[in-house]
Amino acid sequence: MPYYIGDVIKDEKRLIARTPEKFRETGIEVRLNTLAEGADTDKGAVRLSDGTSVPYDILVLGTGSSAFVPKIPGIELEGVFTLKKLNDAIRMKAFIRDKQCRKAIIVGAGFIGMEMSEALRTHGIETQVIDLVPRPAARWDPEFSNMIMEELNRQNVTFSGDTGMVAIEQGKDYRLRLSTSKGEMEADMILIAIGIRPNVKLASDFGLQIGKTGAIQVNFSQRTSKEGIFAVGDCCEVYHRVSHRWVHIPLGDVANKQGRVAGRNIGGGSMIFPGVVGAQSFKIFSLEAAATGLDESEAISSGYHPVSTIIWGNAIARSMPGEKRLGIKLVADRATGKLLGAQAVGTIGAVSRINTLSCALWTGMGLDEIAYLDLAYSPPVGPAWDPIHIAAQELMRKL
Amino acid sequence: MPYYIGDVIKDEKRLIARTPEKFRETGIEVRLNTLAEGADTDKGAVRLSDGTSVPYDILVLGTGSSAFVPKIPGIELEGVFTLKKLNDAIRMKAFIRDKQCRKAIIVGAGFIGMEMSEALRTHGIETQVIDLVPRPAARWDPEFSNMIMEELNRQNVTFSGDTGMVAIEQGKDYRLRLSTSKGEMEADMILIAIGIRPNVKLASDFGLQIGKTGAIQVNFSQRTSKEGIFAVGDCCEVYHRVSHRWVHIPLGDVANKQGRVAGRNIGGGSMIFPGVVGAQSFKIFSLEAAATGLDESEAISSGYHPVSTIIWGNAIARSMPGEKRLGIKLVADRATGKLLGAQAVGTIGAVSRINTLSCALWTGMGLDEIAYLDLAYSPPVGPAWDPIHIAAQELMRKL
């Protein structure tokens, strides 16, 4: 009988509809609020927090990841949050509702920090974002992260770069006071969003190989180093089709796909997970930001010879009213002329271009082909020479 | 010295800025309002309408295409228009402004007909579209063209399908009366938008090979069948990377690319035009419609074994407020599992998906890879399983 073990948010609507009893009808045993504490390797079983042990023929680890929480004084104070699980969001919402939250500080200007700054501002909460690096969304080129910073300013989100947190204590004018490398600031709520770490304790207990990234090693079938044990999602590594390395890119769409591949193989089918190209995106107020493939430093560390260019174009044709400024950066390999990575920022059309370029990366396309790729031209949705074409032609001149 | 011969819209701002004198400074001789009437093949020269003859080492034909005008009674009446050149649009705008145009009939529900119905409605003009086929945008699957028809209805554009035009005469309540296979209708203005024909008279005069499509035959370098003569744009054929046939797809972006390829080769460089996959799109009020590759009948005539599916998904994640309904149709080859074509319709995200799938078609990608393609996931711009993935997985089950 298949088992599902783990803590499940009890008040989440879709899960309420499928209680453990409902699952049992379909032949799946569900144990909620149960921790898989460790390995009973001799018996081929998992030790559970309720004292029992569950034997397995096939074991799938989907242990996920946890928000990284730095060990600084005051980190345990009420009003300090991380955002990883649905429960975190529910707790945060309740806090905002019940405690009259006037101001929030977000530590970390990555995806979570950016998306939450919009969510908090939309709730009318004064919002400040701090980060160790000088600009938000540091994965993006400075030219693009400056555009993101301007958007934050326009929306009255304060950004403080080159700022590290030191300690949290009770505040005076607001509930909490955050000491940083740049001085003190107060807020009613502090969200720590400085990255996540894969949960590999159980995997280690089972003696599974852990990769250099700190996540569980898997192969194309999502099998770990031990017969009968699979791993999927944020806890495991994934093959990167451009760097040809196993990396840790914990994203929801990747996890979904890996889960299906593991399931197909467990069910007797044959399927591989073909890897990723590193496509990612977020929206910050009226701005789309998207990226795919490698940036220059990743390209160099993979042994490529990156050349890059940034062009500013229009997401729609010049003949149409209303400019839609769109920036595209391409990175290519000087030795082969192949695309290595791309970034885009704009009010519309950034994700669209990055998805097309992700497909180009997937198949290892060269700039010469990208420069003349057949795209669906029509003035309201893009110029005859799309920013993709212009960027590729521009970069070809640098090869 | 390079020559430019042709009729140029004199009151078009950007051309006024570059008068023939300005061009001459750059070493280009421009002859406006001059028709290249025929070939002087013995001398390797072009006969012009001003009685002179211009010799050439290299001749580039960019003779374009003309709107097809059916020979029906009354077609020459004032108020009957086609829309191909900038001048046509200027004349139509002047007519609407000066003649108090209350109602327009558009004959033909293709790209031009659809885009003009929006333009006319936006000017407050009552608009009716008729076509020989039962639905507008007939290239799209009936399920999608029905959605387009609903959008026309919502915007008070009347559509009459299965309706052919018979004759035009002076009207009673409005300026013109159009007799159709379904009865009479009146309007102040009639726009004929039933397709275009490549202008190949000059090419024929030079004895160039004309393809089965009726357009000029060219090779990958844009060279015609005669040494020293190139052709680019609407007047010539283009290689289709999916059907592997030479087709006539007269679109602005294709013409732009071909022009550059010809220029590079004439200038001593080496360049080929790699062909098209048939990517195309239009916007009709709040709806995007896009298509790429082959439809079933084109696939069959190319010898493929098409299977297809249509799925309806959401252009954004379910967790986001506001549904953005998006339909995707995929056509694949049963023998190889390769994608052959795609169509999409939705308020947002249709063109974006078609561009990604155009890149997949370009490289001959199979459904198995498309089903797990790495796309930039983020809830405001798409679900974790994008409609592309869902459609590809759905279609794989039919292979």
XYZ file of N, CA, C and O in Angstrom, chain A residues 19-103:
340
model
N -9.488 13.905 2.831
C -9.010 13.514 4.153
C -8.254 12.200 4.038
O -8.354 11.500 3.017
N -7.508 11.839 5.075
C -6.831 10.535 5.055
C -7.785 9.394 4.721
O -7.426 8.458 4.013
N -9.050 9.503 5.192
C -10.026 8.446 4.911
C -10.297 8.355 3.411
O -10.364 7.279 2.834
N -10.460 9.544 2.804
C -10.713 9.577 1.366
C -9.551 8.934 0.616
O -9.724 8.185 -0.341
N -8.343 9.275 1.051
C -7.168 8.708 0.403
C -7.162 7.183 0.545
O -6.816 6.459 -0.365
N -7.562 6.715 1.729
C -7.516 5.281 2.003
C -8.417 4.529 1.036
O -8.075 3.442 0.586
N -9.554 5.167 0.685
C -10.451 4.548 -0.297
C -9.750 4.285 -1.625
O -10.055 3.341 -2.330
N -8.802 5.178 -1.953
C -8.083 5.004 -3.215
C -6.840 4.149 -3.024
O -6.028 4.000 -3.927
N -6.672 3.616 -1.818
C -5.545 2.715 -1.583
C -4.274 3.410 -1.140
O -3.193 2.830 -1.177
N -4.404 4.673 -0.724
C -3.217 5.394 -0.237
C -3.395 5.688 1.250
O -4.409 6.221 1.674
N -2.401 5.297 2.028
C -2.422 5.549 3.468
C -1.752 6.897 3.722
O -0.593 7.086 3.354
N -2.484 7.845 4.293
C -1.916 9.164 4.554
C -1.709 9.351 6.049
O -2.628 9.126 6.833
N -0.516 9.733 6.469
C -0.274 10.057 7.878
C 0.098 11.522 7.994
O 1.200 11.922 7.629
N -0.837 12.302 8.481
C -0.589 13.729 8.619
C 0.193 14.005 9.894
O 0.205 13.196 10.827
N 0.836 15.154 9.929
C 1.565 15.594 11.122
C 2.497 14.513 11.644
O 2.611 14.301 12.848
N 3.105 13.808 10.737
C 4.015 12.728 11.105
C 5.383 13.028 10.490
O 5.470 13.335 9.309
N 6.403 12.949 11.304
C 7.745 13.223 10.795
C 8.449 11.904 10.492
O 8.410 10.974 11.305
N 9.043 11.805 9.320
C 9.914 10.671 9.025
C 11.258 10.997 9.660
O 12.025 11.802 9.140
N 11.516 10.386 10.825
C 12.653 10.832 11.639
C 13.988 10.292 11.167
O 15.019 10.940 11.300
N 13.971 9.058 10.655
C 15.272 8.494 10.280
C 15.129 7.180 9.547
O 14.020 6.713 9.257
N 16.271 6.608 9.242
C 16.317 5.378 8.460
C 16.412 4.165 9.363
O 17.094 4.186 10.377
N 15.691 3.128 8.958
C 15.834 1.818 9.590
C 16.401 0.942 8.473
O 15.700 0.116 7.889
N 17.644 1.214 8.143
C 18.221 0.662 6.907
C 18.253 -0.856 6.869
O 18.060 -1.458 5.811
N 18.484 -1.486 8.034
C 18.545 -2.953 8.057
C 17.245 -3.569 7.556
O 17.233 -4.502 6.755
N 16.151 -2.996 8.037
C 14.830 -3.534 7.676
C 14.267 -2.926 6.393
O 13.175 -3.299 5.967
N 14.970 -1.951 5.820
C 14.403 -1.235 4.680
C 13.138 -0.526 5.083
O 12.072 -0.723 4.492
N 13.236 0.281 6.126
C 12.041 0.939 6.660
C 12.362 2.371 7.068
O 13.530 2.741 7.213
N 11.290 3.160 7.239
C 11.429 4.542 7.696
C 10.888 4.626 9.117
O 9.781 4.160 9.397
N 11.698 5.202 10.029
C 11.252 5.402 11.407
C 10.439 6.687 11.485
O 10.875 7.731 10.997
N 9.271 6.583 12.100
C 8.390 7.751 12.174
C 8.375 8.338 13.575
O 8.747 7.673 14.554
N 7.926 9.593 13.669
C 7.892 10.291 14.956
C 6.868 9.697 15.906
O 6.924 9.926 17.110
N 5.912 8.907 15.399
C 4.918 8.298 16.294
C 5.407 6.968 16.857
O 4.644 6.205 17.438
N 6.706 6.690 16.638
C 7.296 5.492 17.230
C 7.245 4.275 16.332
O 7.949 3.292 16.553
N 6.416 4.322 15.295
C 6.303 3.162 14.403
C 7.364 3.233 13.309
O 8.102 4.202 13.192
N 7.388 2.207 12.540
C 8.353 2.108 11.451
C 7.596 1.583 10.227
O 6.779 0.670 10.345
N 7.821 2.183 9.058
C 7.107 1.781 7.841
C 8.085 1.170 6.850
O 9.030 1.824 6.425
N 7.897 -0.100 6.500
C 8.803 -0.718 5.519
C 8.459 -0.255 4.101
O 7.340 0.167 3.837
N 9.427 -0.328 3.226
C 9.179 0.111 1.851
C 9.892 -0.783 0.845
O 10.929 -1.369 1.151
N 9.316 -0.883 -0.325
C 10.040 -1.418 -1.482
C 10.637 -0.254 -2.265
O 11.759 -0.292 -2.720
N 9.795 0.760 -2.416
C 10.199 2.000 -3.098
C 10.004 3.139 -2.119
O 8.950 3.241 -1.480
N 11.009 4.013 -2.020
C 10.896 5.178 -1.148
C 11.131 6.431 -1.989
O 12.115 6.521 -2.729
N 10.219 7.373 -1.901
C 10.390 8.640 -2.620
C 10.612 9.754 -1.606
O 9.772 9.975 -0.739
N 11.721 10.447 -1.729
C 11.987 11.569 -0.849
C 11.587 12.866 -1.550
O 12.122 13.207 -2.606
N 10.634 13.540 -0.940
C 10.250 14.866 -1.434
C 10.309 15.796 -0.238
O 9.323 16.449 0.090
N 11.463 15.804 0.415
C 11.594 16.495 1.707
C 11.715 18.003 1.554
O 11.734 18.727 2.549
N 11.839 18.461 0.323
C 11.779 19.899 0.101
C 12.974 20.671 0.614
O 14.076 20.123 0.766
N 12.739 21.921 0.912
C 13.793 22.791 1.405
C 13.234 23.651 2.517
O 12.024 23.717 2.716
N 14.116 24.292 3.263
C 13.678 25.182 4.330
C 14.283 26.551 4.118
O 15.388 26.680 3.583
N 13.553 27.545 4.555
C 14.093 28.899 4.491
C 15.326 28.981 5.386
O 15.337 28.445 6.501
N 16.364 29.612 4.899
C 17.572 29.777 5.706
C 17.342 30.880 6.735
O 16.896 31.978 6.400
N 17.619 30.529 7.987
C 17.421 31.498 9.069
C 18.764 31.736 9.749
O 19.342 30.813 10.324
N 19.291 32.935 9.699
C 20.602 33.207 10.285
C 20.508 33.220 11.814
O 19.460 33.602 12.364
N 21.590 32.815 12.451
C 21.584 32.786 13.923
C 22.003 34.149 14.455
O 23.130 34.341 14.880
N 21.077 35.090 14.442
C 21.374 36.411 15.011
C 20.471 36.621 16.212
O 19.395 36.017 16.309
N 20.893 37.460 17.148
C 20.065 37.705 18.337
C 18.684 38.229 17.945
O 18.579 39.057 17.031
N 17.665 37.739 18.607
C 16.305 38.250 18.412
C 15.550 37.619 17.260
O 14.404 37.984 16.999
N 16.179 36.651 16.579
C 15.544 36.058 15.386
C 14.247 35.332 15.745
O 13.371 35.149 14.890
N 14.102 34.954 17.043
C 12.931 34.191 17.481
C 11.767 35.094 17.915
O 10.695 34.614 18.285
N 11.971 36.419 17.868
C 10.926 37.343 18.354
C 9.647 37.252 17.521
O 9.690 36.969 16.320
N 8.516 37.513 18.173
C 7.248 37.537 17.449
C 7.266 38.667 16.425
O 7.719 39.776 16.729
N 6.812 38.369 15.226
C 6.830 39.368 14.157
C 7.953 39.135 13.163
O 8.033 39.804 12.141
N 8.824 38.163 13.466
C 9.886 37.791 12.516
C 9.418 36.553 11.753
O 9.063 35.549 12.377
N 9.409 36.621 10.442
C 8.844 35.544 9.626
C 9.827 35.059 8.564
O 10.741 35.781 8.174
N 9.598 33.812 8.140
C 10.119 33.367 6.855
C 8.904 32.950 6.035
O 7.820 32.747 6.590
N 9.090 32.809 4.728
C 7.968 32.414 3.874
C 8.397 31.247 3.000
O 9.117 31.414 2.015
N 8.002 30.039 3.426
C 8.337 28.863 2.636
C 7.106 27.984 2.438
O 6.824 27.534 1.354
N 6.370 27.776 3.554
C 5.194 26.910 3.500
C 3.927 27.746 3.494
O 3.930 28.908 3.902
N 2.831 27.108 3.091
C 1.547 27.780 3.099
C 1.228 28.312 4.488
O 0.713 29.417 4.655
N 1.578 27.511 5.523
C 1.344 27.908 6.905
C 2.033 29.227 7.244
O 1.506 30.030 8.012
N 3.230 29.430 6.687
C 3.952 30.681 6.935
C 3.124 31.869 6.453
O 3.033 32.897 7.122
N 2.537 31.703 5.261
C 1.742 32.790 4.685
C 0.494 33.039 5.529
O 0.117 34.189 5.777
N -0.121 31.947 5.999
C -1.337 32.079 6.818
C -1.007 32.791 8.134
O -1.724 33.693 8.563
N 0.112 32.411 8.741
C 0.530 33.047 10.002
C 0.809 34.532 9.777
O 0.437 35.389 10.576
N 1.466 34.836 8.658
C 1.831 36.215 8.376
C 0.587 37.070 8.136
O 0.488 38.197 8.611
N -0.377 36.494 7.405
C -1.626 37.205 7.132
C -2.376 37.503 8.428
O -2.894 38.601 8.621
N -2.411 36.502 9.314
C -3.102 36.671 10.595
C -2.418 37.755 11.416
O -3.078 38.605 12.035
N -1.101 37.762 11.397
C -0.328 38.760 12.142
C -0.643 40.172 11.633
O -0.891 41.091 12.404
N -0.635 40.318 10.318
C -0.907 41.630 9.709
C -2.311 42.109 10.076
O -2.526 43.272 10.381
N -3.241 41.168 10.083
C -4.637 41.500 10.366
C -4.823 41.867 11.842
O -5.457 42.860 12.175
N -4.206 41.060 12.732
C -4.493 41.200 14.161
C -3.590 42.205 14.875
O -3.964 42.733 15.923
N -2.411 42.454 14.360
C -1.438 43.244 15.125
C -1.218 44.651 14.560
O -0.232 45.295 14.876
N -2.099 45.082 13.682
C -1.982 46.428 13.113
C -0.577 46.723 12.623
O 0.128 47.589 13.134
N -0.173 45.967 11.627
C 1.172 46.099 11.078
C 1.228 47.333 10.177
O 0.530 47.419 9.177
N 2.040 48.315 10.583
C 2.146 49.552 9.801
C 3.344 49.525 8.856
O 3.356 50.140 7.810
N 4.386 48.817 9.305
C 5.616 48.842 8.508
C 6.287 47.478 8.523
O 6.282 46.782 9.551
